Amino acid sequence: MTRLSVYLTTAGLVAACALAHAQPISSFEDEAGLEQFSPGGVTMERVQEHASDGEWSLRVDYPGSERDTWPGLYFTTDTDTTQYQIFAFDAFNPAPDPLALSWRIDLADGRNQFGGTSLQADGTTHVEVWVTGMEPITRILLYRRMPREDCTVYFDDFQWARMDDRFEPMYYVDDAKPPAPTDVEQQRGFILFGRPLTDVVFSNAVPRAEERIETVDA
């Protein structure tokens, strides 16, 4: 069996699609960094403490209560979130014990997704919330579930991220000299050639002279 391929002989226009890469949301380096964030039963303030990116972070104080409450920090977005796989941020927990942090993701279709993590004691935790395959996201709530005691979390370096950014692409290079096209091949714009089915053929593979095929019967 033979794998059929074509080799372009004339220059053409290439439509390049710009892929979205990691998109910073906020590191709170100025007041504008607060625009997408709002309190939901918490107090928040830009401070120059425990920043992981730049010099500023967002201090959020979660109040404890004897009754059941769900105080949180709201993040609202109009970004097309379907082009990203990860919602990420850093969270510094100054307490001597780990701290539970939960989130609720509000989708454009009215549904909600829930999750959570544990923030390490007296240190910064890099949190990644996987949003692959979700409908567009309109809002995310970072909340504490029924806290009985007051606590503080310092947030920083919010961003959307793609898995593409974590890998270095590798490209196949075919250094064979392209064959000179015949008049017919030049006119039609490609050289038709065939290789065994078990051979790997890349889009930029260069045909050898003995691989040329003039006609195809199917």
CSV table of C-alpha atoms in Angstrom, one decimal:
chain,number,residue,atom,x,y,z
A,1,MET,CA,0.0,0.0,0.0
A,2,THR,CA,1.1,3.5,-0.8
A,3,ARG,CA,0.6,6.8,1.1
A,4,LEU,CA,-0.1,9.6,-1.4
A,5,SER,CA,1.1,13.1,-0.8
A,6,VAL,CA,1.5,16.4,-2.7
A,7,TYR,CA,4.4,18.8,-2.7
A,8,LEU,CA,3.5,22.4,-3.5
A,9,THR,CA,5.5,23.9,-6.3
A,10,THR,CA,4.3,27.5,-6.2
A,11,ALA,CA,4.2,30.0,-3.5
A,12,GLY,CA,0.7,30.4,-1.9
A,13,LEU,CA,-1.0,32.5,0.7
A,14,VAL,CA,-1.0,31.0,4.1
A,15,ALA,CA,-3.8,32.0,6.5
A,16,ALA,CA,-2.2,32.1,9.9
A,17,CYS,CA,-4.5,31.8,12.9
A,18,ALA,CA,-3.2,33.7,15.9
A,19,LEU,CA,-3.3,31.4,18.9
A,20,ALA,CA,-4.0,33.0,22.3
A,21,HIS,CA,-1.3,32.4,24.8
A,22,ALA,CA,-1.2,33.1,28.6
A,23,GLN,CA,-3.2,36.2,29.3
A,24,PRO,CA,-2.5,38.1,32.5
A,25,ILE,CA,-5.6,39.2,34.4
A,26,SER,CA,-4.2,41.2,37.3
A,27,SER,CA,-1.2,41.5,39.6
A,28,PHE,CA,-2.7,44.5,41.3
A,29,GLU,CA,0.2,46.8,40.5
A,30,ASP,CA,-2.3,49.7,40.1
A,31,GLU,CA,-5.8,50.5,41.0
A,32,ALA,CA,-7.0,49.4,37.6
A,33,GLY,CA,-6.1,45.8,38.6
A,34,LEU,CA,-9.1,45.8,41.0
A,35,GLU,CA,-11.7,46.5,38.4
A,36,GLN,CA,-12.7,42.9,37.8
A,37,PHE,CA,-12.8,42.0,41.5
A,38,SER,CA,-15.4,42.7,44.1
A,39,PRO,CA,-16.1,41.6,47.7
A,40,GLY,CA,-18.8,39.2,48.7
A,41,GLY,CA,-18.9,39.4,52.4
A,42,VAL,CA,-15.1,40.0,52.7
A,43,THR,CA,-12.9,43.0,52.9
A,44,MET,CA,-10.2,43.5,50.3
A,45,GLU,CA,-7.2,45.9,49.9
A,46,ARG,CA,-4.2,46.3,47.7
A,47,VAL,CA,-1.1,45.9,49.8
A,48,GLN,CA,2.7,45.6,49.4
A,49,GLU,CA,2.9,42.3,51.2
A,50,HIS,CA,3.5,38.7,50.0
A,51,ALA,CA,3.4,39.6,46.3
A,52,SER,CA,4.5,36.8,43.9
A,53,ASP,CA,4.5,39.0,40.8
A,54,GLY,CA,5.6,42.7,41.1
A,55,GLU,CA,5.3,44.6,44.4
A,56,TRP,CA,1.6,44.5,45.1
A,57,SER,CA,-1.0,41.8,46.1
A,58,LEU,CA,-4.6,41.8,47.1
A,59,ARG,CA,-5.3,41.1,50.8
A,60,VAL,CA,-8.7,39.5,51.4
A,61,ASP,CA,-10.0,39.1,55.0
A,62,TYR,CA,-12.5,36.3,55.3
A,63,PRO,CA,-14.7,36.8,58.5
A,64,GLY,CA,-15.6,33.8,60.6
A,65,SER,CA,-19.1,33.3,61.9
A,66,GLU,CA,-21.0,30.9,64.2
A,67,ARG,CA,-23.7,30.7,61.6
A,68,ASP,CA,-23.2,29.2,58.2
A,69,THR,CA,-21.7,31.7,55.7
A,70,TRP,CA,-19.8,31.6,52.4
A,71,PRO,CA,-17.8,34.8,52.2
A,72,GLY,CA,-15.8,35.2,49.0
A,73,LEU,CA,-14.0,37.3,46.4
A,74,TYR,CA,-15.8,37.7,43.1
A,75,PHE,CA,-13.9,37.8,39.8
A,76,THR,CA,-16.0,38.9,36.8
A,77,THR,CA,-14.8,38.5,33.2
A,78,ASP,CA,-15.9,39.2,29.6
A,79,THR,CA,-13.0,37.3,28.1
A,80,ASP,CA,-13.6,34.4,25.7
A,81,THR,CA,-12.6,31.8,28.3
A,82,THR,CA,-13.2,28.8,25.9
A,83,GLN,CA,-9.7,29.5,24.3
A,84,TYR,CA,-8.0,28.7,27.6
A,85,GLN,CA,-7.5,25.6,29.7
A,86,ILE,CA,-6.5,27.0,33.0
A,87,PHE,CA,-7.5,29.8,35.4
A,88,ALA,CA,-4.5,30.3,37.7
A,89,PHE,CA,-3.4,32.5,40.6
A,90,ASP,CA,-1.1,32.6,43.6
A,91,ALA,CA,-2.4,32.6,47.2
A,92,PHE,CA,-0.4,33.2,50.3
A,93,ASN,CA,-1.7,31.8,53.6
A,94,PRO,CA,0.0,33.5,56.6
A,95,ALA,CA,-1.6,31.1,59.1
A,96,PRO,CA,0.4,28.3,60.7
A,97,ASP,CA,-2.1,25.7,59.5
A,98,PRO,CA,-3.3,24.8,56.0
A,99,LEU,CA,-6.4,26.6,54.8
A,100,ALA,CA,-9.3,25.3,52.7
A,101,LEU,CA,-10.3,27.5,49.8
A,102,SER,CA,-13.3,26.8,47.5
A,103,TRP,CA,-14.4,28.2,44.2
A,104,ARG,CA,-17.7,28.4,42.3
A,105,ILE,CA,-17.5,29.0,38.5
A,106,ASP,CA,-20.6,30.6,37.0
A,107,LEU,CA,-21.1,29.7,33.3
A,108,ALA,CA,-22.9,31.7,30.7
A,109,ASP,CA,-25.5,29.0,30.3
A,110,GLY,CA,-26.5,29.4,34.0
A,111,ARG,CA,-24.8,26.3,35.3
A,112,ASN,CA,-22.2,26.3,38.1
A,113,GLN,CA,-19.0,24.3,38.6
A,114,PHE,CA,-17.5,23.8,42.1
A,115,GLY,CA,-14.1,22.9,43.3
A,116,GLY,CA,-11.5,23.6,46.0
A,117,THR,CA,-8.0,23.2,47.2
A,118,SER,CA,-5.8,23.5,50.3
A,119,LEU,CA,-3.5,26.4,50.8
A,120,GLN,CA,-0.2,25.5,52.4
A,121,ALA,CA,0.6,26.9,55.8
A,122,ASP,CA,2.7,30.1,56.0
A,123,GLY,CA,3.5,30.0,52.3
A,124,THR,CA,2.4,30.7,48.8
A,125,THR,CA,0.3,28.1,46.8
A,126,HIS,CA,0.1,28.3,43.1
A,127,VAL,CA,-3.5,27.3,42.3
A,128,GLU,CA,-4.6,26.1,38.9
A,129,VAL,CA,-8.3,25.6,38.1
A,130,TRP,CA,-8.9,23.5,35.0
A,131,VAL,CA,-11.6,25.0,32.8
A,132,THR,CA,-11.1,22.8,29.7
A,133,GLY,CA,-14.4,22.1,27.9
A,134,MET,CA,-16.5,24.4,30.0
A,135,GLU,CA,-19.0,26.8,28.5
A,136,PRO,CA,-17.9,30.5,28.6
A,137,ILE,CA,-17.2,31.7,32.1
A,138,THR,CA,-18.8,34.9,33.4
A,139,ARG,CA,-17.8,34.9,37.0
A,140,ILE,CA,-15.6,33.0,39.6
A,141,LEU,CA,-16.1,33.2,43.3
A,142,LEU,CA,-13.2,32.3,45.6
A,143,TYR,CA,-14.8,31.6,48.9
A,144,ARG,CA,-14.5,30.0,52.3
A,145,ARG,CA,-17.1,27.4,53.2
A,146,MET,CA,-18.7,28.1,56.5
A,147,PRO,CA,-15.6,29.6,58.3
A,148,ARG,CA,-15.8,29.7,62.0
A,149,GLU,CA,-12.7,31.9,62.5
A,150,ASP,CA,-11.3,34.9,60.7
A,151,CYS,CA,-8.6,34.4,58.2
A,152,THR,CA,-6.6,36.3,55.6
A,153,VAL,CA,-5.4,35.3,52.1
A,154,TYR,CA,-3.1,37.3,49.9
A,155,PHE,CA,-3.9,36.9,46.2
A,156,ASP,CA,-1.6,37.7,43.2
A,157,ASP,CA,-0.8,37.0,39.6
A,158,PHE,CA,-4.2,36.0,38.3
A,159,GLN,CA,-4.1,34.8,34.7
A,160,TRP,CA,-5.6,32.6,32.0
A,161,ALA,CA,-3.3,30.0,30.5
A,162,ARG,CA,-3.0,27.5,27.7
A,163,MET,CA,-1.3,24.2,27.7
A,164,ASP,CA,0.5,25.3,24.5
A,165,ASP,CA,2.6,27.6,26.5
A,166,ARG,CA,4.1,24.8,28.5
A,167,PHE,CA,5.7,22.9,25.6
A,168,GLU,CA,8.4,23.8,23.2
A,169,PRO,CA,7.3,22.9,19.7
A,170,MET,CA,9.5,20.6,17.6
A,171,TYR,CA,9.6,20.9,13.8
A,172,TYR,CA,10.5,18.4,11.2
A,173,VAL,CA,13.1,19.6,8.7
A,174,ASP,CA,13.5,17.8,5.3
A,175,ASP,CA,16.8,19.0,3.9
A,176,ALA,CA,16.4,17.1,0.6
A,177,LYS,CA,16.7,19.2,-2.6
A,178,PRO,CA,13.3,19.7,-4.1
A,179,PRO,CA,13.0,18.1,-7.6
A,180,ALA,CA,12.6,20.5,-10.6
A,181,PRO,CA,8.9,20.4,-11.5
A,182,THR,CA,7.8,19.5,-15.0
A,183,ASP,CA,5.8,22.1,-17.0
A,184,VAL,CA,2.6,20.1,-16.1
A,185,GLU,CA,3.5,20.0,-12.4
A,186,GLN,CA,4.3,23.6,-12.4
A,187,GLN,CA,1.0,24.5,-14.0
A,188,ARG,CA,-1.1,22.5,-11.7
A,189,GLY,CA,0.9,23.7,-8.7
A,190,PHE,CA,2.0,20.4,-7.1
A,191,ILE,CA,4.0,17.2,-7.5
A,192,LEU,CA,2.2,14.0,-6.7
A,193,PHE,CA,4.3,11.3,-5.0
A,194,GLY,CA,3.8,8.1,-3.1
A,195,ARG,CA,5.6,6.4,-0.1
A,196,PRO,CA,4.9,3.1,1.7
A,197,LEU,CA,2.0,3.4,4.1
A,198,THR,CA,4.3,2.7,7.1
A,199,ASP,CA,6.5,5.7,6.4
A,200,VAL,CA,5.8,9.0,8.2
A,201,VAL,CA,5.0,11.8,5.9
A,202,PHE,CA,5.1,15.4,7.1
A,203,SER,CA,3.4,18.4,5.5
A,204,ASN,CA,6.7,19.7,4.5
A,205,ALA,CA,8.2,16.4,3.2
A,206,VAL,CA,10.2,16.7,0.0
A,207,PRO,CA,9.6,14.1,-2.7
A,208,ARG,CA,12.5,12.1,-4.2
A,209,ALA,CA,12.6,11.6,-8.0
A,210,GLU,CA,11.8,7.9,-7.8
A,211,GLU,CA,8.6,8.6,-5.7
A,212,ARG,CA,6.8,10.6,-8.4
A,213,ILE,CA,3.4,9.5,-9.6
A,214,GLU,CA,1.8,10.8,-12.7
A,215,THR,CA,-1.7,9.4,-12.2
A,216,VAL,CA,-3.9,8.0,-9.4
A,217,ASP,CA,-6.5,5.3,-9.8
A,218,ALA,CA,-9.0,4.8,-7.0
